[in-house]
Every structure is written in C-alpha cells, then in structure tokens.
GROMACS .gro file of C-alpha atoms in nm:
model
  362
    1MET     CA    1   1.195  -0.709   2.476
    2ASN     CA    2   1.262  -0.335   2.463
    3TYR     CA    3   1.509  -0.260   2.184
    4GLY     CA    4   1.484   0.117   2.231
    5ARG     CA    5   1.266   0.133   1.920
    6THR     CA    6   1.069   0.447   1.841
    7TYR     CA    7   0.708   0.465   1.733
    8ASN     CA    8   0.763   0.532   1.364
    9PHE     CA    9   0.461   0.695   1.199
   10SER     CA   10   0.631   0.720   0.859
   11ALA     CA   11   0.426   0.675   0.541
   12GLY     CA   12   0.697   0.438   0.420
   13PRO     CA   13   0.935   0.273   0.466
   14ALA     CA   14   0.742   0.189   0.779
   15MET     CA   15   0.745  -0.035   1.084
   16MET     CA   16   0.757  -0.411   1.048
   17PRO     CA   17   0.623  -0.657   1.309
   18GLU     CA   18   0.881  -0.717   1.580
   19PRO     CA   19   0.836  -1.097   1.579
   20VAL     CA   20   0.925  -1.089   1.208
   21LEU     CA   21   1.232  -0.874   1.266
   22GLU     CA   22   1.346  -1.107   1.544
   23GLU     CA   23   1.310  -1.411   1.318
   24ILE     CA   24   1.502  -1.236   1.040
   25ARG     CA   25   1.774  -1.146   1.291
   26ASP     CA   26   1.806  -1.506   1.405
   27GLU     CA   27   1.845  -1.626   1.044
   28MET     CA   28   2.072  -1.345   0.932
   29MET     CA   29   2.406  -1.528   0.938
   30ASN     CA   30   2.286  -1.876   0.845
   31TYR     CA   31   1.945  -1.930   0.689
   32ARG     CA   32   1.816  -2.273   0.793
   33GLY     CA   33   2.151  -2.444   0.775
   34SER     CA   34   2.240  -2.311   0.429
   35GLY     CA   35   2.552  -2.141   0.567
   36MET     CA   36   2.444  -1.816   0.403
   37CYS     CA   37   2.235  -1.509   0.464
   38VAL     CA   38   1.947  -1.476   0.217
   39MET     CA   39   2.120  -1.159   0.087
   40GLU     CA   40   2.412  -1.378  -0.026
   41MET     CA   41   2.208  -1.656  -0.177
   42SER     CA   42   2.167  -1.742  -0.546
   43HIS     CA   43   1.816  -1.670  -0.667
   44ARG     CA   44   1.848  -1.988  -0.876
   45SER     CA   45   1.911  -2.210  -0.574
   46LYS     CA   46   1.658  -2.462  -0.446
   47VAL     CA   47   1.654  -2.301  -0.103
   48PHE     CA   48   1.556  -1.961  -0.244
   49GLN     CA   49   1.299  -2.114  -0.478
   50GLN     CA   50   1.136  -2.262  -0.169
   51ILE     CA   51   1.125  -1.912  -0.013
   52VAL     CA   52   0.950  -1.778  -0.324
   53ASP     CA   53   0.707  -2.068  -0.347
   54GLU     CA   54   0.608  -2.036   0.017
   55ALA     CA   55   0.562  -1.659  -0.014
   56VAL     CA   56   0.332  -1.705  -0.314
   57GLN     CA   57   0.126  -1.974  -0.142
   58ASP     CA   58   0.099  -1.783   0.186
   59LEU     CA   59  -0.021  -1.473   0.003
   60ARG     CA   60  -0.279  -1.684  -0.183
   61ASP     CA   61  -0.398  -1.823   0.150
   62LEU     CA   62  -0.415  -1.480   0.315
   63MET     CA   63  -0.615  -1.312   0.039
   64HIS     CA   64  -0.802  -1.623  -0.081
   65ILE     CA   65  -0.668  -1.549  -0.429
   66PRO     CA   66  -0.852  -1.749  -0.699
   67ASP     CA   67  -0.655  -1.998  -0.906
   68ASN     CA   68  -0.693  -1.788  -1.223
   69TYR     CA   69  -0.486  -1.504  -1.080
   70ARG     CA   70  -0.106  -1.484  -1.095
   71ILE     CA   71   0.126  -1.328  -0.837
   72LEU     CA   72   0.434  -1.135  -0.947
   73PHE     CA   73   0.712  -0.992  -0.730
   74LEU     CA   74   0.859  -0.701  -0.926
   75GLN     CA   75   1.131  -0.447  -0.865
   76GLY     CA   76   1.080  -0.073  -0.911
   77GLY     CA   77   0.814  -0.017  -0.649
   78ALA     CA   78   0.459   0.090  -0.726
   79THR     CA   79   0.574   0.385  -0.937
   80LEU     CA   80   0.705   0.155  -1.211
   81GLN     CA   81   0.354   0.012  -1.240
   82PHE     CA   82   0.219   0.354  -1.339
   83ALA     CA   83   0.375   0.284  -1.680
   84ALA     CA   84   0.363  -0.096  -1.682
   85ILE     CA   85  -0.016  -0.105  -1.646
   86PRO     CA   86  -0.100   0.095  -1.961
   87LEU     CA   87   0.181  -0.074  -2.153
   88ASN     CA   88   0.037  -0.417  -2.072
   89LEU     CA   89  -0.337  -0.353  -2.053
   90MET     CA   90  -0.411  -0.091  -2.317
   91LYS     CA   91  -0.547  -0.275  -2.622
   92ASN     CA   92  -0.761   0.011  -2.753
   93GLY     CA   93  -0.537   0.283  -2.613
   94LYS     CA   94  -0.801   0.418  -2.373
   95ALA     CA   95  -0.844   0.404  -1.995
   96VAL     CA   96  -1.062   0.569  -1.730
   97TYR     CA   97  -0.893   0.703  -1.416
   98ILE     CA   98  -1.045   0.837  -1.093
   99GLU     CA   99  -0.849   1.130  -0.948
  100THR     CA  100  -0.850   1.127  -0.568
  101GLY     CA  101  -0.508   1.253  -0.465
  102ALA     CA  102  -0.137   1.283  -0.532
  103TRP     CA  103  -0.075   0.923  -0.633
  104SER     CA  104  -0.366   0.888  -0.872
  105LYS     CA  105  -0.254   1.219  -1.027
  106LYS     CA  106   0.093   1.075  -1.088
  107ALA     CA  107  -0.053   0.758  -1.236
  108ILE     CA  108  -0.270   0.967  -1.469
  109ALA     CA  109   0.027   1.171  -1.589
  110GLU     CA  110   0.225   0.856  -1.666
  111ALA     CA  111  -0.060   0.677  -1.843
  112LYS     CA  112  -0.116   0.976  -2.072
  113LYS     CA  113   0.218   0.896  -2.237
  114TYR     CA  114   0.077   0.570  -2.372
  115GLY     CA  115  -0.286   0.637  -2.459
  116GLU     CA  116  -0.601   0.840  -2.399
  117VAL     CA  117  -0.681   0.891  -2.032
  118ILE     CA  118  -1.033   0.993  -1.931
  119VAL     CA  119  -1.063   1.135  -1.580
  120ALA     CA  120  -1.420   1.029  -1.513
  121ALA     CA  121  -1.441   1.165  -1.158
  122SER     CA  122  -1.226   1.382  -0.933
  123SER     CA  123  -1.226   1.526  -0.582
  124LYS     CA  124  -0.973   1.795  -0.670
  125ASP     CA  125  -1.238   2.063  -0.612
  126ARG     CA  126  -1.214   2.012  -0.236
  127ASN     CA  127  -0.845   1.936  -0.211
  128PHE     CA  128  -0.900   1.559  -0.223
  129SER     CA  129  -1.090   1.539   0.105
  130TYR     CA  130  -1.349   1.292  -0.023
  131ILE     CA  131  -1.405   1.011  -0.275
  132PRO     CA  132  -1.630   1.119  -0.565
  133ASP     CA  133  -1.947   0.928  -0.650
  134CYS     CA  134  -1.843   0.642  -0.880
  135SER     CA  135  -2.179   0.465  -0.907
  136ASP     CA  136  -2.259   0.587  -1.259
  137LEU     CA  137  -1.937   0.685  -1.434
  138ASP     CA  138  -1.926   0.781  -1.800
  139ILE     CA  139  -1.717   0.490  -1.929
  140PRO     CA  140  -1.678   0.451  -2.307
  141GLU     CA  141  -1.744   0.098  -2.428
  142ASP     CA  142  -1.391   0.061  -2.569
  143THR     CA  143  -1.225   0.149  -2.237
  144ASP     CA  144  -0.947  -0.096  -2.155
  145TYR     CA  145  -0.966  -0.058  -1.776
  146VAL     CA  146  -1.079   0.164  -1.489
  147TYR     CA  147  -0.804   0.271  -1.248
  148ILE     CA  148  -0.820   0.379  -0.884
  149CYS     CA  149  -0.575   0.447  -0.605
  150GLU     CA  150  -0.779   0.273  -0.338
  151ASN     CA  151  -0.606   0.443  -0.045
  152GLU     CA  152  -0.436   0.778  -0.100
  153THR     CA  153  -0.132   0.786   0.127
  154ILE     CA  154  -0.075   1.162   0.122
  155HIS     CA  155  -0.432   1.287   0.150
  156GLY     CA  156  -0.549   1.005   0.378
  157LEU     CA  157  -0.871   0.894   0.213
  158THR     CA  158  -0.998   0.557   0.105
  159TYR     CA  159  -1.281   0.399  -0.094
  160GLN     CA  160  -1.565   0.251   0.108
  161GLN     CA  161  -1.726   0.115  -0.208
  162LEU     CA  162  -1.557   0.018  -0.533
  163PRO     CA  163  -1.656   0.201  -0.854
  164ASN     CA  164  -1.919   0.060  -1.084
  165THR     CA  165  -1.696  -0.019  -1.381
  166LYS     CA  166  -1.989  -0.133  -1.596
  167GLY     CA  167  -1.817  -0.457  -1.684
  168HIS     CA  168  -1.472  -0.312  -1.745
  169ILE     CA  169  -1.154  -0.428  -1.574
  170LEU     CA  170  -1.082  -0.263  -1.238
  171VAL     CA  171  -0.717  -0.185  -1.160
  172SER     CA  172  -0.628  -0.079  -0.806
  173ASP     CA  173  -0.319   0.066  -0.643
  174GLN     CA  174  -0.343  -0.075  -0.289
  175SER     CA  175   0.007   0.026  -0.179
  176SER     CA  176  -0.085   0.189   0.152
  177MET     CA  177  -0.369  -0.048   0.245
  178PHE     CA  178  -0.239  -0.382   0.117
  179LEU     CA  179  -0.319  -0.669   0.356
  180SER     CA  180  -0.481  -0.430   0.605
  181LYS     CA  181  -0.824  -0.594   0.569
  182PRO     CA  182  -0.997  -0.870   0.369
  183CYS     CA  183  -1.013  -0.817  -0.006
  184ASN     CA  184  -1.230  -0.992  -0.264
  185VAL     CA  185  -0.967  -1.033  -0.534
  186ALA     CA  186  -1.224  -1.143  -0.791
  187ASP     CA  187  -1.363  -0.787  -0.795
  188TYR     CA  188  -1.043  -0.671  -0.965
  189GLY     CA  189  -0.855  -0.743  -1.283
  190LEU     CA  190  -0.527  -0.628  -1.131
  191ILE     CA  191  -0.415  -0.527  -0.782
  192TYR     CA  192  -0.070  -0.394  -0.711
  193ALA     CA  193   0.114  -0.257  -0.410
  194GLY     CA  194   0.454  -0.124  -0.317
  195VAL     CA  195   0.552  -0.334  -0.016
  196GLN     CA  196   0.743  -0.078   0.192
  197LYS     CA  197   0.438   0.056   0.372
  198ASN     CA  198   0.255  -0.244   0.508
  199VAL     CA  199   0.454  -0.556   0.425
  200GLY     CA  200   0.832  -0.532   0.396
  201PRO     CA  201   1.141  -0.334   0.292
  202ALA     CA  202   1.144  -0.090   0.001
  203GLY     CA  203   1.228  -0.180  -0.358
  204MET     CA  204   0.956  -0.419  -0.464
  205SER     CA  205   0.591  -0.431  -0.562
  206VAL     CA  206   0.342  -0.717  -0.565
  207VAL     CA  207   0.120  -0.750  -0.872
  208ILE     CA  208  -0.185  -0.977  -0.860
  209ILE     CA  209  -0.327  -1.012  -1.210
  210ARG     CA  210  -0.602  -1.222  -1.369
  211GLU     CA  211  -0.454  -1.471  -1.614
  212ASP     CA  212  -0.657  -1.359  -1.915
  213LEU     CA  213  -0.509  -1.009  -1.886
  214ILE     CA  214  -0.154  -1.133  -1.937
  215ARG     CA  215  -0.091  -1.064  -2.304
  216GLU     CA  216   0.184  -1.164  -2.543
  217ASP     CA  217   0.073  -0.941  -2.831
  218LEU     CA  218   0.237  -0.629  -2.691
  219ASP     CA  219   0.422  -0.354  -2.872
  220PRO     CA  220   0.779  -0.484  -2.928
  221LYS     CA  221   0.904  -0.159  -2.775
  222VAL     CA  222   0.767  -0.249  -2.431
  223PRO     CA  223   1.072  -0.304  -2.208
  224VAL     CA  224   1.117  -0.675  -2.142
  225TYR     CA  225   1.127  -0.628  -1.765
  226MET     CA  226   0.790  -0.451  -1.770
  227ARG     CA  227   0.608  -0.729  -1.958
  228TYR     CA  228   0.379  -0.926  -1.731
  229ASP     CA  229   0.388  -1.226  -1.963
  230ILE     CA  230   0.768  -1.250  -1.941
  231GLN     CA  231   0.766  -1.208  -1.563
  232ASP     CA  232   0.493  -1.467  -1.524
  233LYS     CA  233   0.667  -1.726  -1.744
  234ASN     CA  234   0.983  -1.679  -1.540
  235GLY     CA  235   0.822  -1.691  -1.196
  236SER     CA  236   0.922  -1.328  -1.121
  237MET     CA  237   1.284  -1.425  -1.184
  238TYR     CA  238   1.352  -1.312  -1.539
  239ASN     CA  239   1.651  -1.139  -1.382
  240THR     CA  240   1.779  -1.134  -1.025
  241PRO     CA  241   1.477  -1.028  -0.820
  242ASN     CA  242   1.473  -0.838  -0.493
  243CYS     CA  243   1.553  -1.155  -0.300
  244TRP     CA  244   1.569  -0.985   0.038
  245ALA     CA  245   1.230  -0.816   0.000
  246ILE     CA  246   1.066  -1.140  -0.113
  247TYR     CA  247   1.211  -1.318   0.191
  248CYS     CA  248   1.098  -1.046   0.434
  249CYS     CA  249   0.751  -1.022   0.281
  250GLY     CA  250   0.717  -1.399   0.306
  251LYS     CA  251   0.787  -1.373   0.678
  252VAL     CA  252   0.515  -1.110   0.714
  253PHE     CA  253   0.265  -1.325   0.521
  254LYS     CA  254   0.328  -1.611   0.766
  255TYR     CA  255   0.300  -1.374   1.062
  256LEU     CA  256  -0.038  -1.243   0.942
  257LYS     CA  257  -0.163  -1.600   0.900
  258SER     CA  258  -0.049  -1.682   1.254
  259ILE     CA  259  -0.248  -1.400   1.417
  260GLY     CA  260  -0.576  -1.482   1.247
  261GLY     CA  261  -0.537  -1.346   0.896
  262LEU     CA  262  -0.676  -1.030   0.742
  263GLU     CA  263  -0.999  -1.043   0.943
  264GLU     CA  264  -0.801  -1.007   1.265
  265MET     CA  265  -0.574  -0.745   1.108
  266ALA     CA  266  -0.879  -0.539   1.008
  267ARG     CA  267  -1.016  -0.557   1.362
  268ARG     CA  268  -0.688  -0.428   1.504
  269ASN     CA  269  -0.660  -0.153   1.245
  270GLU     CA  270  -1.015  -0.031   1.307
  271GLU     CA  271  -0.949  -0.024   1.679
  272LYS     CA  272  -0.628   0.176   1.638
  273ALA     CA  273  -0.776   0.426   1.395
  274LYS     CA  274  -1.080   0.488   1.615
  275ILE     CA  275  -0.856   0.594   1.903
  276LEU     CA  276  -0.688   0.860   1.691
  277TYR     CA  277  -0.997   0.980   1.505
  278ASP     CA  278  -1.202   1.005   1.826
  279PHE     CA  279  -0.934   1.231   1.969
  280LEU     CA  280  -0.926   1.451   1.657
  281ASP     CA  281  -1.305   1.484   1.662
  282GLU     CA  282  -1.301   1.599   2.025
  283SER     CA  283  -0.993   1.822   2.009
  284LYS     CA  284  -1.012   2.201   1.996
  285MET     CA  285  -0.659   2.230   1.858
  286PHE     CA  286  -0.634   1.946   1.605
  287ARG     CA  287  -0.871   1.847   1.327
  288GLY     CA  288  -0.873   1.582   1.057
  289THR     CA  289  -0.871   1.693   0.694
  290VAL     CA  290  -1.083   1.418   0.535
  291ASP     CA  291  -1.461   1.377   0.535
  292LYS     CA  292  -1.544   1.120   0.802
  293GLU     CA  293  -1.696   0.859   0.570
  294PHE     CA  294  -1.381   0.841   0.356
  295ARG     CA  295  -1.115   0.838   0.627
  296SER     CA  296  -0.826   0.599   0.582
  297LEU     CA  297  -0.745   0.343   0.851
  298MET     CA  298  -0.380   0.364   0.748
  299ASN     CA  299  -0.292   0.731   0.692
  300VAL     CA  300  -0.436   1.000   0.919
  301PRO     CA  301  -0.365   1.361   0.810
  302PHE     CA  302  -0.453   1.640   1.052
  303VAL     CA  303  -0.375   2.007   1.111
  304THR     CA  304  -0.381   2.283   1.372
  305GLU     CA  305  -0.482   2.644   1.314
  306SER     CA  306  -0.150   2.741   1.154
  307ALA     CA  307   0.156   2.606   0.977
  308ASP     CA  308   0.376   2.744   1.256
  309LEU     CA  309   0.187   2.549   1.519
  310ASP     CA  310   0.196   2.239   1.298
  311ALA     CA  311   0.575   2.268   1.288
  312GLU     CA  312   0.590   2.314   1.666
  313VAL     CA  313   0.389   1.996   1.716
  314VAL     CA  314   0.614   1.800   1.480
  315LYS     CA  315   0.923   1.918   1.667
  316ALA     CA  316   0.771   1.828   2.004
  317THR     CA  317   0.658   1.482   1.896
  318LYS     CA  318   0.998   1.400   1.749
  319ALA     CA  319   1.169   1.506   2.071
  320ALA     CA  320   0.930   1.280   2.262
  321GLY     CA  321   1.011   0.977   2.046
  322TYR     CA  322   0.724   0.980   1.798
  323ASP     CA  323   0.893   1.001   1.461
  324ASN     CA  324   0.788   1.105   1.108
  325LEU     CA  325   0.466   1.292   1.190
  326LYS     CA  326   0.533   1.577   0.948
  327GLY     CA  327   0.277   1.588   0.668
  328HIS     CA  328   0.386   1.541   0.308
  329LYS     CA  329   0.560   1.848   0.168
  330SER     CA  330   0.284   1.892  -0.093
  331VAL     CA  331   0.008   1.935   0.167
  332GLY     CA  332   0.180   2.029   0.493
  333GLY     CA  333   0.024   1.972   0.834
  334LEU     CA  334   0.073   1.646   1.019
  335ARG     CA  335   0.016   1.283   0.927
  336ALA     CA  336   0.024   0.965   1.132
  337SER     CA  337   0.060   0.649   0.928
  338ILE     CA  338  -0.061   0.363   1.145
  339TYR     CA  339   0.003   0.060   0.929
  340ASN     CA  340  -0.038  -0.303   1.032
  341ALA     CA  341   0.283  -0.316   1.236
  342MET     CA  342   0.210  -0.003   1.441
  343PRO     CA  343   0.099  -0.137   1.781
  344LYS     CA  344  -0.212  -0.004   1.950
  345GLU     CA  345   0.016   0.116   2.229
  346GLY     CA  346   0.188   0.351   1.985
  347VAL     CA  347  -0.139   0.519   1.888
  348VAL     CA  348  -0.249   0.548   2.251
  349ALA     CA  349   0.085   0.703   2.345
  350LEU     CA  350   0.065   0.954   2.060
  351VAL     CA  351  -0.288   1.058   2.154
  352GLU     CA  352  -0.188   1.105   2.517
  353PHE     CA  353   0.103   1.321   2.409
  354LEU     CA  354  -0.116   1.535   2.181
  355LYS     CA  355  -0.373   1.575   2.459
  356LYS     CA  356  -0.102   1.696   2.693
  357PHE     CA  357   0.039   1.931   2.428
  358GLU     CA  358  -0.305   2.082   2.374
  359ALA     CA  359  -0.379   2.119   2.744
  360GLU     CA  360  -0.052   2.300   2.809
  361ARG     CA  361  -0.133   2.561   2.544
  362GLN     CA  362  -0.488   2.637   2.641
   0.00000   0.00000   0.00000
C-alpha cells in the first residue's frame, strides 16, 4: 500500500520496516485484547513482561548470542554508554581506544573523565577516510578494555577486520550497523547500540555484555541507573524502561527472523550499497569520501566539487522526495544512510535522480 511515504535517508531516527509499522498500527488501540496501547501499559504487568521476554529471546536467536551473555535495554541512547562503559569496566583505570571518526572521538573525551585513555591508533590524519591498521596495537598489559566504534555514522567507514586486542576485552559501538549482518558475539566482551538507526524509535540502547564483566565492586558514586549489575538483576526494569521502544524493537527482531535472519539482511544491504557505490565510482560529478575497502554499507558520504553544488543537490533531492541527504554539519557534503529498512527501490530511485541531475548540468 502507498502511504505517501518518502524515502528517508536520515542517519537516525530512520526508516522502520513497513510491515512492522502496519502491525504496530493495528495493535495501537488494543494490544492483543489487553484493552490498552503498549504506551499505556504498566511495565510490571504480565503482558508487558511477555513483550520483554520475547524481545530478549528473539534477539538471542537472531545474533546467536551465547548463554553467558546478558541483554540489557537501557534508556539514554548510545551516548550514555560513553560514560557507563568506563564506569563499569575500568578496574585498573586504563583503556585503549581507536579513533576513527566523530563518535569514537566523543567516546574518548567522555572516558577520559574516569581514567587513562590511550589512543592506540587513529585515522585523523586523513580526515577519517580509512580504518588504521589494528593488527599489532601497543596495548599495555593492565588495559581494562579496547574500544572501537565499529561503524562511524558521520564519516561512513567501517571495520572489515576486528582489532587484535591481544587477549583484552573488546568493546564495540555498533549503533549504525546493529543487526545489519551476522555478528560473532563471542568475539566481544560488550556490544552496544542506540536503536534509532537500524531497529526502532529513539531513546534506548541495547547492551550485550558477557556475564563475567558485570561487576558489583564498583565505586559507590556510580549512578545506580548506570550500573550494569543493577540493570541485569532487575531485567532492565530497575525503573520504568522505554516500554514503547522495547515493544517496537521486539517487532523488528521478529520481522528480521521472518525474512531469513541477519544472513539475508546482509545480502540485501550489500546489494543496496553496491548500487550506490557503483554510481559514485562512475560519476564525474559525485565522489565518495572513504577509501573503498573501508566503506560502510549503512552510511554513504559523498561530495561534489563545491559546497554550493552540494547544497544545490540537497535542495533538489528534498524537492523530489528524497529526504535528509545533507551531510552532518561537522563534515558537510551529502550522506545517504541506507539502513535495513531502506528498500532497494529507494536506492535505485536516488541513483536515477542523481544521474539525471548530473546529466542536466554537463
């Protein structure tokens, strides 16, 4: 059905699968005979507990999460985890961070408030257009963890190979690539993601953490809400959680399972991204800004020869019904975020429009 929806290329909040939105719509006034919308429902009720339990199990199934990992649904988005991670994981007060873009920079700045941060590798020298070699990092023995932003939303680059942490815990911000492809959870000590890009509505993050990293011997000054042990003991419901986001994310988990899981999602995402990158590689007007081997499947930044022409393209695409293609204010240019819910048809339509725009100006 055509709802008059636009192709929304926003970096987040972003598109959600239409079958999920339709199901949410149908349950809006009366969720499964409860007489209530989920937004009105007590988080202590049996019906909501079932929603949470199903969401946790479906996510376990999707990612093949081992039994010794816990799943937390936490408010505050991914940004809150910039502080929560060092507060919970720093035993020796030391962590190694890899600097690959705007979001890893912000995480570094926050972590420095709580301990020593060693930036062991950086791609700042070339404006974060590549992932630095992480095969032989200088990691002190007493390092508590190694941190990466696995997909940089603003700069549009992603890791093709995880760092060699030399036996240390790997922590990954997967916000803009979460559930976009299969993931071997056992390679990580902690994975987290803000859900508003690839999974659901804004206001929540998912934290997947290995059980042995959940500590009780924390500094008493650590805010109660930011303690993983407290959240785990209370099933992510120490206080009223983001019930609506949990419900919506649970719907998306079931939808992903129904289409063939993360293997099928990866196939679709690779197909979509290839269409856009092939165009950029052939174009005389547009060019991608990231080295080919590190290009993100989710966030595609590109530019023309000038900021003025970039702005003209953004204006033209918006008028044509392709929304949110303006690059982040910190880097300029253009950016197409083509998350899981962006249909292939949307990418094809955008490429055809850009081809026409280019042809008319040559």
